[in-house]
């Protein structure tokens, strides 16, 4: 009955992996059934429990409860640091729709459970397909499994109490806004020029109904530039996936440092 003594260690592993799937991109989508997430977390926890050295943690003690909270915070933190950069795609779509006039046409997104703009939804789907195409989901799974080499389940994490994780979060937020701005810049700048031209036309030819003509012109320019800017969008997505992997690795190293 030696395996009974490893149940507390297995529960700690299971909590970290399951909390990771709550916030990590792709796997956190509501369209993925909860039994699938729980089953995947369970089998990954079994693999990790077999691979790493067993930890002697007394069950249902004060120390065990503290370790459970610590494992949950680690899993949520690792998934969140990766999802922050992924939200840059949605933010870029919001910037574009505000300039194009699509902000009032927000639709319900069943994946996130919130209302999203049309361009943001389209770019989010492309980003998800790109992440799956380049095996980015494998990198995310590899990251959470790699974390057990740096952060043992039976030890606390001093970095949770200092400012190193907060500094990394702020740096990640900054990178997210920079990527969102670069993704939205070609279309937003072009639509700004269209507004400028329409304003000049409105001053020189007041008889033209710009409320009707202008909106149609902006929609057409929006889709043309969106199509022309797709190569640069996928190039930025490649940078985003690289930064996502790097931020996840930095978070693991910071938490694992003594």
PDB file of C-alpha atoms in Angstrom:
ATOM      1  CA  UNK A   1       0.000   0.000   0.000  1.00  0.00           C
ATOM      2  CA  UNK A   2       2.946   2.297  -0.594  1.00  0.00           C
ATOM      3  CA  UNK A   3       1.047   4.065  -3.361  1.00  0.00           C
ATOM      4  CA  UNK A   4      -1.375   5.435  -0.772  1.00  0.00           C
ATOM      5  CA  UNK A   5       1.438   7.532   0.664  1.00  0.00           C
ATOM      6  CA  UNK A   6       1.905   9.199  -2.748  1.00  0.00           C
ATOM      7  CA  UNK A   7      -1.694  10.424  -2.999  1.00  0.00           C
ATOM      8  CA  UNK A   8      -0.955  13.821  -1.344  1.00  0.00           C
ATOM      9  CA  UNK A   9       1.943  14.386  -3.759  1.00  0.00           C
ATOM     10  CA  UNK A  10      -0.284  13.408  -6.702  1.00  0.00           C
ATOM     11  CA  UNK A  11      -2.992  15.833  -5.562  1.00  0.00           C
ATOM     12  CA  UNK A  12      -0.463  18.681  -5.495  1.00  0.00           C
ATOM     13  CA  UNK A  13       0.639  17.845  -9.036  1.00  0.00           C
ATOM     14  CA  UNK A  14      -2.966  17.578 -10.204  1.00  0.00           C
ATOM     15  CA  UNK A  15      -3.864  20.996  -8.728  1.00  0.00           C
ATOM     16  CA  UNK A  16      -1.025  22.763 -10.546  1.00  0.00           C
ATOM     17  CA  UNK A  17      -1.844  21.236 -13.927  1.00  0.00           C
ATOM     18  CA  UNK A  18      -5.611  21.703 -13.639  1.00  0.00           C
ATOM     19  CA  UNK A  19      -5.229  25.354 -12.583  1.00  0.00           C
ATOM     20  CA  UNK A  20      -2.859  25.839 -15.508  1.00  0.00           C
ATOM     21  CA  UNK A  21      -5.581  24.732 -17.932  1.00  0.00           C
ATOM     22  CA  UNK A  22      -7.995  27.299 -16.454  1.00  0.00           C
ATOM     23  CA  UNK A  23      -6.012  30.304 -17.713  1.00  0.00           C
ATOM     24  CA  UNK A  24      -3.714  29.057 -20.510  1.00  0.00           C
ATOM     25  CA  UNK A  25      -4.601  29.963 -24.148  1.00  0.00           C
ATOM     26  CA  UNK A  26      -6.526  27.441 -26.284  1.00  0.00           C
ATOM     27  CA  UNK A  27      -7.233  25.067 -23.365  1.00  0.00           C
ATOM     28  CA  UNK A  28      -9.152  27.700 -21.361  1.00  0.00           C
ATOM     29  CA  UNK A  29     -11.828  28.067 -24.055  1.00  0.00           C
ATOM     30  CA  UNK A  30     -15.349  27.274 -22.896  1.00  0.00           C
ATOM     31  CA  UNK A  31     -15.984  25.270 -26.038  1.00  0.00           C
ATOM     32  CA  UNK A  32     -13.576  22.610 -24.726  1.00  0.00           C
ATOM     33  CA  UNK A  33     -15.599  20.275 -22.460  1.00  0.00           C
ATOM     34  CA  UNK A  34     -14.708  20.307 -18.784  1.00  0.00           C
ATOM     35  CA  UNK A  35     -14.434  16.473 -18.604  1.00  0.00           C
ATOM     36  CA  UNK A  36     -11.754  16.634 -21.305  1.00  0.00           C
ATOM     37  CA  UNK A  37      -9.749  19.202 -19.318  1.00  0.00           C
ATOM     38  CA  UNK A  38     -10.081  17.187 -16.111  1.00  0.00           C
ATOM     39  CA  UNK A  39      -9.132  13.944 -17.858  1.00  0.00           C
ATOM     40  CA  UNK A  40      -6.126  15.517 -19.578  1.00  0.00           C
ATOM     41  CA  UNK A  41      -5.003  17.060 -16.277  1.00  0.00           C
ATOM     42  CA  UNK A  42      -5.355  13.702 -14.546  1.00  0.00           C
ATOM     43  CA  UNK A  43      -3.298  11.732 -17.066  1.00  0.00           C
ATOM     44  CA  UNK A  44      -0.609  14.421 -17.236  1.00  0.00           C
ATOM     45  CA  UNK A  45      -0.478  14.392 -13.427  1.00  0.00           C
ATOM     46  CA  UNK A  46      -0.006  10.605 -13.528  1.00  0.00           C
ATOM     47  CA  UNK A  47       2.902  10.982 -15.971  1.00  0.00           C
ATOM     48  CA  UNK A  48       4.520  13.656 -13.819  1.00  0.00           C
ATOM     49  CA  UNK A  49       4.016  11.660 -10.617  1.00  0.00           C
ATOM     50  CA  UNK A  50       5.788   8.692 -12.199  1.00  0.00           C
ATOM     51  CA  UNK A  51       8.611  10.777 -13.651  1.00  0.00           C
ATOM     52  CA  UNK A  52       9.595  12.975 -10.682  1.00  0.00           C
ATOM     53  CA  UNK A  53      10.892  11.907  -7.291  1.00  0.00           C
ATOM     54  CA  UNK A  54       8.063  11.246  -4.816  1.00  0.00           C
ATOM     55  CA  UNK A  55       7.527  13.902  -2.152  1.00  0.00           C
ATOM     56  CA  UNK A  56       6.706  12.992   1.422  1.00  0.00           C
ATOM     57  CA  UNK A  57       3.906  15.379   2.304  1.00  0.00           C
ATOM     58  CA  UNK A  58       1.533  14.547   5.185  1.00  0.00           C
ATOM     59  CA  UNK A  59      -2.053  14.633   3.978  1.00  0.00           C
ATOM     60  CA  UNK A  60      -4.592  17.107   5.340  1.00  0.00           C
ATOM     61  CA  UNK A  61      -2.092  18.953   7.499  1.00  0.00           C
ATOM     62  CA  UNK A  62      -1.520  22.686   7.704  1.00  0.00           C
ATOM     63  CA  UNK A  63       1.573  22.402   5.537  1.00  0.00           C
ATOM     64  CA  UNK A  64      -0.382  20.404   2.939  1.00  0.00           C
ATOM     65  CA  UNK A  65      -3.082  23.104   2.704  1.00  0.00           C
ATOM     66  CA  UNK A  66      -0.417  25.776   2.213  1.00  0.00           C
ATOM     67  CA  UNK A  67       1.199  23.689  -0.528  1.00  0.00           C
ATOM     68  CA  UNK A  68      -2.186  23.235  -2.227  1.00  0.00           C
ATOM     69  CA  UNK A  69      -2.683  27.007  -2.335  1.00  0.00           C
ATOM     70  CA  UNK A  70       0.864  27.436  -3.610  1.00  0.00           C
ATOM     71  CA  UNK A  71       0.358  24.903  -6.407  1.00  0.00           C
ATOM     72  CA  UNK A  72      -2.886  26.573  -7.454  1.00  0.00           C
ATOM     73  CA  UNK A  73      -1.201  29.983  -7.603  1.00  0.00           C
ATOM     74  CA  UNK A  74       1.662  28.553  -9.659  1.00  0.00           C
ATOM     75  CA  UNK A  75      -0.688  26.936 -12.162  1.00  0.00           C
ATOM     76  CA  UNK A  76      -2.818  30.057 -12.517  1.00  0.00           C
ATOM     77  CA  UNK A  77       0.256  32.272 -12.800  1.00  0.00           C
ATOM     78  CA  UNK A  78       1.907  30.175 -15.501  1.00  0.00           C
ATOM     79  CA  UNK A  79      -1.269  30.083 -17.569  1.00  0.00           C
ATOM     80  CA  UNK A  80      -1.972  33.778 -17.082  1.00  0.00           C
ATOM     81  CA  UNK A  81       1.512  34.916 -18.137  1.00  0.00           C
ATOM     82  CA  UNK A  82       1.000  33.070 -21.417  1.00  0.00           C
ATOM     83  CA  UNK A  83      -2.567  34.292 -21.987  1.00  0.00           C
ATOM     84  CA  UNK A  84      -1.664  37.963 -21.443  1.00  0.00           C
ATOM     85  CA  UNK A  85       0.325  38.016 -24.668  1.00  0.00           C
ATOM     86  CA  UNK A  86      -2.399  36.096 -26.484  1.00  0.00           C
ATOM     87  CA  UNK A  87      -4.917  38.790 -25.528  1.00  0.00           C
ATOM     88  CA  UNK A  88      -2.888  41.213 -27.673  1.00  0.00           C
ATOM     89  CA  UNK A  89      -4.655  39.789 -30.733  1.00  0.00           C
ATOM     90  CA  UNK A  90      -8.066  40.634 -29.306  1.00  0.00           C
ATOM     91  CA  UNK A  91      -6.851  44.084 -28.271  1.00  0.00           C
ATOM     92  CA  UNK A  92      -5.566  44.776 -31.792  1.00  0.00           C
ATOM     93  CA  UNK A  93      -8.970  43.850 -33.218  1.00  0.00           C
ATOM     94  CA  UNK A  94     -10.635  46.245 -30.770  1.00  0.00           C
ATOM     95  CA  UNK A  95      -8.379  49.105 -31.903  1.00  0.00           C
ATOM     96  CA  UNK A  96      -9.223  48.370 -35.532  1.00  0.00           C
ATOM     97  CA  UNK A  97     -12.972  48.115 -34.996  1.00  0.00           C
ATOM     98  CA  UNK A  98     -13.056  51.394 -33.085  1.00  0.00           C
ATOM     99  CA  UNK A  99     -11.505  53.135 -36.079  1.00  0.00           C
ATOM    100  CA  UNK A 100     -13.512  51.232 -38.703  1.00  0.00           C
ATOM    101  CA  UNK A 101     -16.885  51.800 -37.042  1.00  0.00           C
ATOM    102  CA  UNK A 102     -17.511  48.162 -36.138  1.00  0.00           C
ATOM    103  CA  UNK A 103     -17.427  48.762 -32.381  1.00  0.00           C
ATOM    104  CA  UNK A 104     -21.232  48.799 -32.243  1.00  0.00           C
ATOM    105  CA  UNK A 105     -21.400  45.399 -33.953  1.00  0.00           C
ATOM    106  CA  UNK A 106     -19.970  43.347 -31.108  1.00  0.00           C
ATOM    107  CA  UNK A 107     -21.048  39.700 -31.077  1.00  0.00           C
ATOM    108  CA  UNK A 108     -21.106  37.075 -28.341  1.00  0.00           C
ATOM    109  CA  UNK A 109     -18.004  34.891 -28.248  1.00  0.00           C
ATOM    110  CA  UNK A 110     -18.806  31.420 -26.843  1.00  0.00           C
ATOM    111  CA  UNK A 111     -15.111  30.689 -26.282  1.00  0.00           C
ATOM    112  CA  UNK A 112     -14.521  33.538 -23.832  1.00  0.00           C
ATOM    113  CA  UNK A 113     -18.117  34.138 -22.734  1.00  0.00           C
ATOM    114  CA  UNK A 114     -17.920  37.868 -23.517  1.00  0.00           C
ATOM    115  CA  UNK A 115     -18.894  40.232 -26.338  1.00  0.00           C
ATOM    116  CA  UNK A 116     -16.074  40.755 -28.839  1.00  0.00           C
ATOM    117  CA  UNK A 117     -15.691  42.855 -31.956  1.00  0.00           C
ATOM    118  CA  UNK A 118     -15.804  41.325 -35.430  1.00  0.00           C
ATOM    119  CA  UNK A 119     -12.185  41.943 -36.389  1.00  0.00           C
ATOM    120  CA  UNK A 120     -10.968  40.872 -32.971  1.00  0.00           C
ATOM    121  CA  UNK A 121     -12.912  37.609 -33.266  1.00  0.00           C
ATOM    122  CA  UNK A 122     -11.506  36.990 -36.742  1.00  0.00           C
ATOM    123  CA  UNK A 123      -7.928  37.663 -35.651  1.00  0.00           C
ATOM    124  CA  UNK A 124      -8.405  35.539 -32.542  1.00  0.00           C
ATOM    125  CA  UNK A 125      -9.474  32.553 -34.673  1.00  0.00           C
ATOM    126  CA  UNK A 126      -6.460  33.038 -36.952  1.00  0.00           C
ATOM    127  CA  UNK A 127      -4.153  33.292 -33.941  1.00  0.00           C
ATOM    128  CA  UNK A 128      -5.574  30.088 -32.445  1.00  0.00           C
ATOM    129  CA  UNK A 129      -5.112  28.204 -35.720  1.00  0.00           C
ATOM    130  CA  UNK A 130      -1.575  29.570 -36.047  1.00  0.00           C
ATOM    131  CA  UNK A 131      -0.731  28.521 -32.481  1.00  0.00           C
ATOM    132  CA  UNK A 132      -1.963  25.000 -33.187  1.00  0.00           C
ATOM    133  CA  UNK A 133      -0.146  24.890 -36.552  1.00  0.00           C
ATOM    134  CA  UNK A 134       3.247  25.729 -35.036  1.00  0.00           C
ATOM    135  CA  UNK A 135       2.697  23.316 -32.103  1.00  0.00           C
ATOM    136  CA  UNK A 136       2.424  26.181 -29.653  1.00  0.00           C
ATOM    137  CA  UNK A 137       0.078  24.127 -27.493  1.00  0.00           C
ATOM    138  CA  UNK A 138       2.852  21.551 -27.142  1.00  0.00           C
ATOM    139  CA  UNK A 139       5.187  24.308 -25.942  1.00  0.00           C
ATOM    140  CA  UNK A 140       2.632  25.322 -23.314  1.00  0.00           C
ATOM    141  CA  UNK A 141       2.244  21.741 -22.093  1.00  0.00           C
ATOM    142  CA  UNK A 142       6.001  21.312 -22.104  1.00  0.00           C
ATOM    143  CA  UNK A 143       6.300  24.482 -20.027  1.00  0.00           C
ATOM    144  CA  UNK A 144       4.030  23.301 -17.211  1.00  0.00           C
ATOM    145  CA  UNK A 145       5.724  19.891 -17.167  1.00  0.00           C
ATOM    146  CA  UNK A 146       9.151  21.554 -17.205  1.00  0.00           C
ATOM    147  CA  UNK A 147       8.136  23.625 -14.168  1.00  0.00           C
ATOM    148  CA  UNK A 148       8.431  20.571 -11.897  1.00  0.00           C
ATOM    149  CA  UNK A 149      12.187  20.510 -12.488  1.00  0.00           C
ATOM    150  CA  UNK A 150      12.480  24.036 -11.071  1.00  0.00           C
ATOM    151  CA  UNK A 151       9.593  24.209  -8.599  1.00  0.00           C
ATOM    152  CA  UNK A 152       9.207  21.070  -6.444  1.00  0.00           C
ATOM    153  CA  UNK A 153       5.772  20.323  -5.102  1.00  0.00           C
ATOM    154  CA  UNK A 154       6.977  20.003  -1.509  1.00  0.00           C
ATOM    155  CA  UNK A 155       8.685  23.405  -1.213  1.00  0.00           C
ATOM    156  CA  UNK A 156       7.455  26.980  -1.012  1.00  0.00           C
ATOM    157  CA  UNK A 157       8.173  29.695  -3.568  1.00  0.00           C
ATOM    158  CA  UNK A 158       9.891  32.786  -2.124  1.00  0.00           C
ATOM    159  CA  UNK A 159       9.314  34.696  -5.383  1.00  0.00           C
ATOM    160  CA  UNK A 160       5.573  34.838  -4.643  1.00  0.00           C
ATOM    161  CA  UNK A 161       6.297  37.344  -1.871  1.00  0.00           C
ATOM    162  CA  UNK A 162       8.786  39.684  -3.588  1.00  0.00           C
ATOM    163  CA  UNK A 163       8.478  41.923  -6.627  1.00  0.00           C
ATOM    164  CA  UNK A 164      10.138  39.805  -9.292  1.00  0.00           C
ATOM    165  CA  UNK A 165       6.905  38.270 -10.569  1.00  0.00           C
ATOM    166  CA  UNK A 166       5.161  41.665 -10.565  1.00  0.00           C
ATOM    167  CA  UNK A 167       8.012  43.112 -12.622  1.00  0.00           C
ATOM    168  CA  UNK A 168       7.710  40.264 -15.109  1.00  0.00           C
ATOM    169  CA  UNK A 169       3.940  40.772 -15.321  1.00  0.00           C
ATOM    170  CA  UNK A 170       4.356  44.481 -16.051  1.00  0.00           C
ATOM    171  CA  UNK A 171       6.955  43.716 -18.714  1.00  0.00           C
ATOM    172  CA  UNK A 172       4.603  41.169 -20.271  1.00  0.00           C
ATOM    173  CA  UNK A 173       1.718  43.655 -20.287  1.00  0.00           C
ATOM    174  CA  UNK A 174       3.982  46.187 -22.004  1.00  0.00           C
ATOM    175  CA  UNK A 175       4.975  43.659 -24.673  1.00  0.00           C
ATOM    176  CA  UNK A 176       1.319  42.764 -25.152  1.00  0.00           C
ATOM    177  CA  UNK A 177       0.350  46.382 -25.846  1.00  0.00           C
ATOM    178  CA  UNK A 178       3.309  46.842 -28.197  1.00  0.00           C
ATOM    179  CA  UNK A 179       2.340  43.751 -30.225  1.00  0.00           C
ATOM    180  CA  UNK A 180      -1.316  44.844 -30.290  1.00  0.00           C
ATOM    181  CA  UNK A 181      -0.306  48.282 -31.568  1.00  0.00           C
ATOM    182  CA  UNK A 182       1.901  46.790 -34.288  1.00  0.00           C
ATOM    183  CA  UNK A 183      -0.891  44.461 -35.399  1.00  0.00           C
ATOM    184  CA  UNK A 184      -3.445  47.245 -35.592  1.00  0.00           C
ATOM    185  CA  UNK A 185      -1.160  50.018 -36.910  1.00  0.00           C
ATOM    186  CA  UNK A 186      -1.474  49.378 -40.693  1.00  0.00           C
ATOM    187  CA  UNK A 187      -5.284  49.341 -40.699  1.00  0.00           C
ATOM    188  CA  UNK A 188      -5.745  52.076 -38.083  1.00  0.00           C
ATOM    189  CA  UNK A 189      -3.325  54.425 -39.848  1.00  0.00           C
ATOM    190  CA  UNK A 190      -4.946  53.769 -43.236  1.00  0.00           C
ATOM    191  CA  UNK A 191      -8.425  54.404 -41.851  1.00  0.00           C
ATOM    192  CA  UNK A 192      -7.149  57.599 -40.257  1.00  0.00           C
ATOM    193  CA  UNK A 193      -6.012  58.781 -43.684  1.00  0.00           C
ATOM    194  CA  UNK A 194      -9.447  57.859 -45.073  1.00  0.00           C
ATOM    195  CA  UNK A 195     -11.092  59.983 -42.367  1.00  0.00           C
ATOM    196  CA  UNK A 196      -8.749  62.839 -43.236  1.00  0.00           C
ATOM    197  CA  UNK A 197      -9.621  62.616 -46.936  1.00  0.00           C
ATOM    198  CA  UNK A 198     -13.337  62.390 -46.182  1.00  0.00           C
ATOM    199  CA  UNK A 199     -13.058  65.437 -43.961  1.00  0.00           C
ATOM    200  CA  UNK A 200     -11.433  67.420 -46.756  1.00  0.00           C
ATOM    201  CA  UNK A 201     -14.121  66.249 -49.201  1.00  0.00           C
ATOM    202  CA  UNK A 202     -16.818  67.235 -46.738  1.00  0.00           C
ATOM    203  CA  UNK A 203     -15.422  70.775 -46.514  1.00  0.00           C
ATOM    204  CA  UNK A 204     -15.040  71.182 -50.261  1.00  0.00           C
ATOM    205  CA  UNK A 205     -18.287  69.441 -51.269  1.00  0.00           C
ATOM    206  CA  UNK A 206     -20.887  69.855 -48.511  1.00  0.00           C
ATOM    207  CA  UNK A 207     -23.621  68.376 -50.700  1.00  0.00           C
ATOM    208  CA  UNK A 208     -22.091  64.866 -50.392  1.00  0.00           C
ATOM    209  CA  UNK A 209     -23.678  62.804 -47.622  1.00  0.00           C
ATOM    210  CA  UNK A 210     -20.533  61.557 -45.893  1.00  0.00           C
ATOM    211  CA  UNK A 211     -22.545  59.634 -43.278  1.00  0.00           C
ATOM    212  CA  UNK A 212     -23.567  57.195 -46.025  1.00  0.00           C
ATOM    213  CA  UNK A 213     -20.605  57.337 -48.386  1.00  0.00           C
ATOM    214  CA  UNK A 214     -17.912  57.509 -45.724  1.00  0.00           C
ATOM    215  CA  UNK A 215     -19.022  54.426 -43.825  1.00  0.00           C
ATOM    216  CA  UNK A 216     -19.121  52.317 -46.991  1.00  0.00           C
ATOM    217  CA  UNK A 217     -15.699  53.543 -48.064  1.00  0.00           C
ATOM    218  CA  UNK A 218     -14.180  52.780 -44.657  1.00  0.00           C
ATOM    219  CA  UNK A 219     -15.609  49.258 -44.684  1.00  0.00           C
ATOM    220  CA  UNK A 220     -14.138  48.572 -48.119  1.00  0.00           C
ATOM    221  CA  UNK A 221     -10.733  50.007 -47.189  1.00  0.00           C
ATOM    222  CA  UNK A 222     -10.808  48.069 -43.926  1.00  0.00           C
ATOM    223  CA  UNK A 223     -11.192  44.695 -45.641  1.00  0.00           C
ATOM    224  CA  UNK A 224      -8.665  45.499 -48.382  1.00  0.00           C
ATOM    225  CA  UNK A 225      -5.959  46.551 -45.925  1.00  0.00           C
ATOM    226  CA  UNK A 226      -6.850  43.630 -43.644  1.00  0.00           C
ATOM    227  CA  UNK A 227      -6.152  41.249 -46.516  1.00  0.00           C
ATOM    228  CA  UNK A 228      -2.938  42.994 -47.527  1.00  0.00           C
ATOM    229  CA  UNK A 229      -1.665  43.090 -43.925  1.00  0.00           C
ATOM    230  CA  UNK A 230      -2.155  39.364 -43.251  1.00  0.00           C
ATOM    231  CA  UNK A 231       1.532  38.450 -43.958  1.00  0.00           C
ATOM    232  CA  UNK A 232       2.750  40.976 -41.381  1.00  0.00           C
ATOM    233  CA  UNK A 233       0.054  39.750 -38.973  1.00  0.00           C
ATOM    234  CA  UNK A 234       1.358  36.178 -39.117  1.00  0.00           C
ATOM    235  CA  UNK A 235       4.914  37.468 -38.732  1.00  0.00           C
ATOM    236  CA  UNK A 236       3.874  39.224 -35.530  1.00  0.00           C
ATOM    237  CA  UNK A 237       2.092  36.066 -34.399  1.00  0.00           C
ATOM    238  CA  UNK A 238       5.384  34.208 -34.716  1.00  0.00           C
ATOM    239  CA  UNK A 239       7.002  36.848 -32.505  1.00  0.00           C
ATOM    240  CA  UNK A 240       4.094  36.564 -30.070  1.00  0.00           C
ATOM    241  CA  UNK A 241       4.495  32.787 -29.730  1.00  0.00           C
ATOM    242  CA  UNK A 242       8.233  33.211 -29.135  1.00  0.00           C
ATOM    243  CA  UNK A 243       7.647  35.843 -26.448  1.00  0.00           C
ATOM    244  CA  UNK A 244       4.938  33.680 -24.901  1.00  0.00           C
ATOM    245  CA  UNK A 245       7.370  30.788 -24.555  1.00  0.00           C
ATOM    246  CA  UNK A 246      10.088  33.094 -23.217  1.00  0.00           C
ATOM    247  CA  UNK A 247       7.778  34.702 -20.640  1.00  0.00           C
ATOM    248  CA  UNK A 248       6.627  31.273 -19.445  1.00  0.00           C
ATOM    249  CA  UNK A 249      10.245  30.152 -19.112  1.00  0.00           C
ATOM    250  CA  UNK A 250      11.166  33.313 -17.191  1.00  0.00           C
ATOM    251  CA  UNK A 251       8.244  32.834 -14.819  1.00  0.00           C
ATOM    252  CA  UNK A 252       9.361  29.270 -14.102  1.00  0.00           C
ATOM    253  CA  UNK A 253      12.976  30.336 -13.494  1.00  0.00           C
ATOM    254  CA  UNK A 254      11.903  33.170 -11.193  1.00  0.00           C
ATOM    255  CA  UNK A 255       9.643  30.892  -9.149  1.00  0.00           C
ATOM    256  CA  UNK A 256      12.301  28.179  -9.011  1.00  0.00           C
ATOM    257  CA  UNK A 257      15.085  30.522  -7.879  1.00  0.00           C
ATOM    258  CA  UNK A 258      15.829  30.418  -4.199  1.00  0.00           C
TER     259      UNK A 258
END
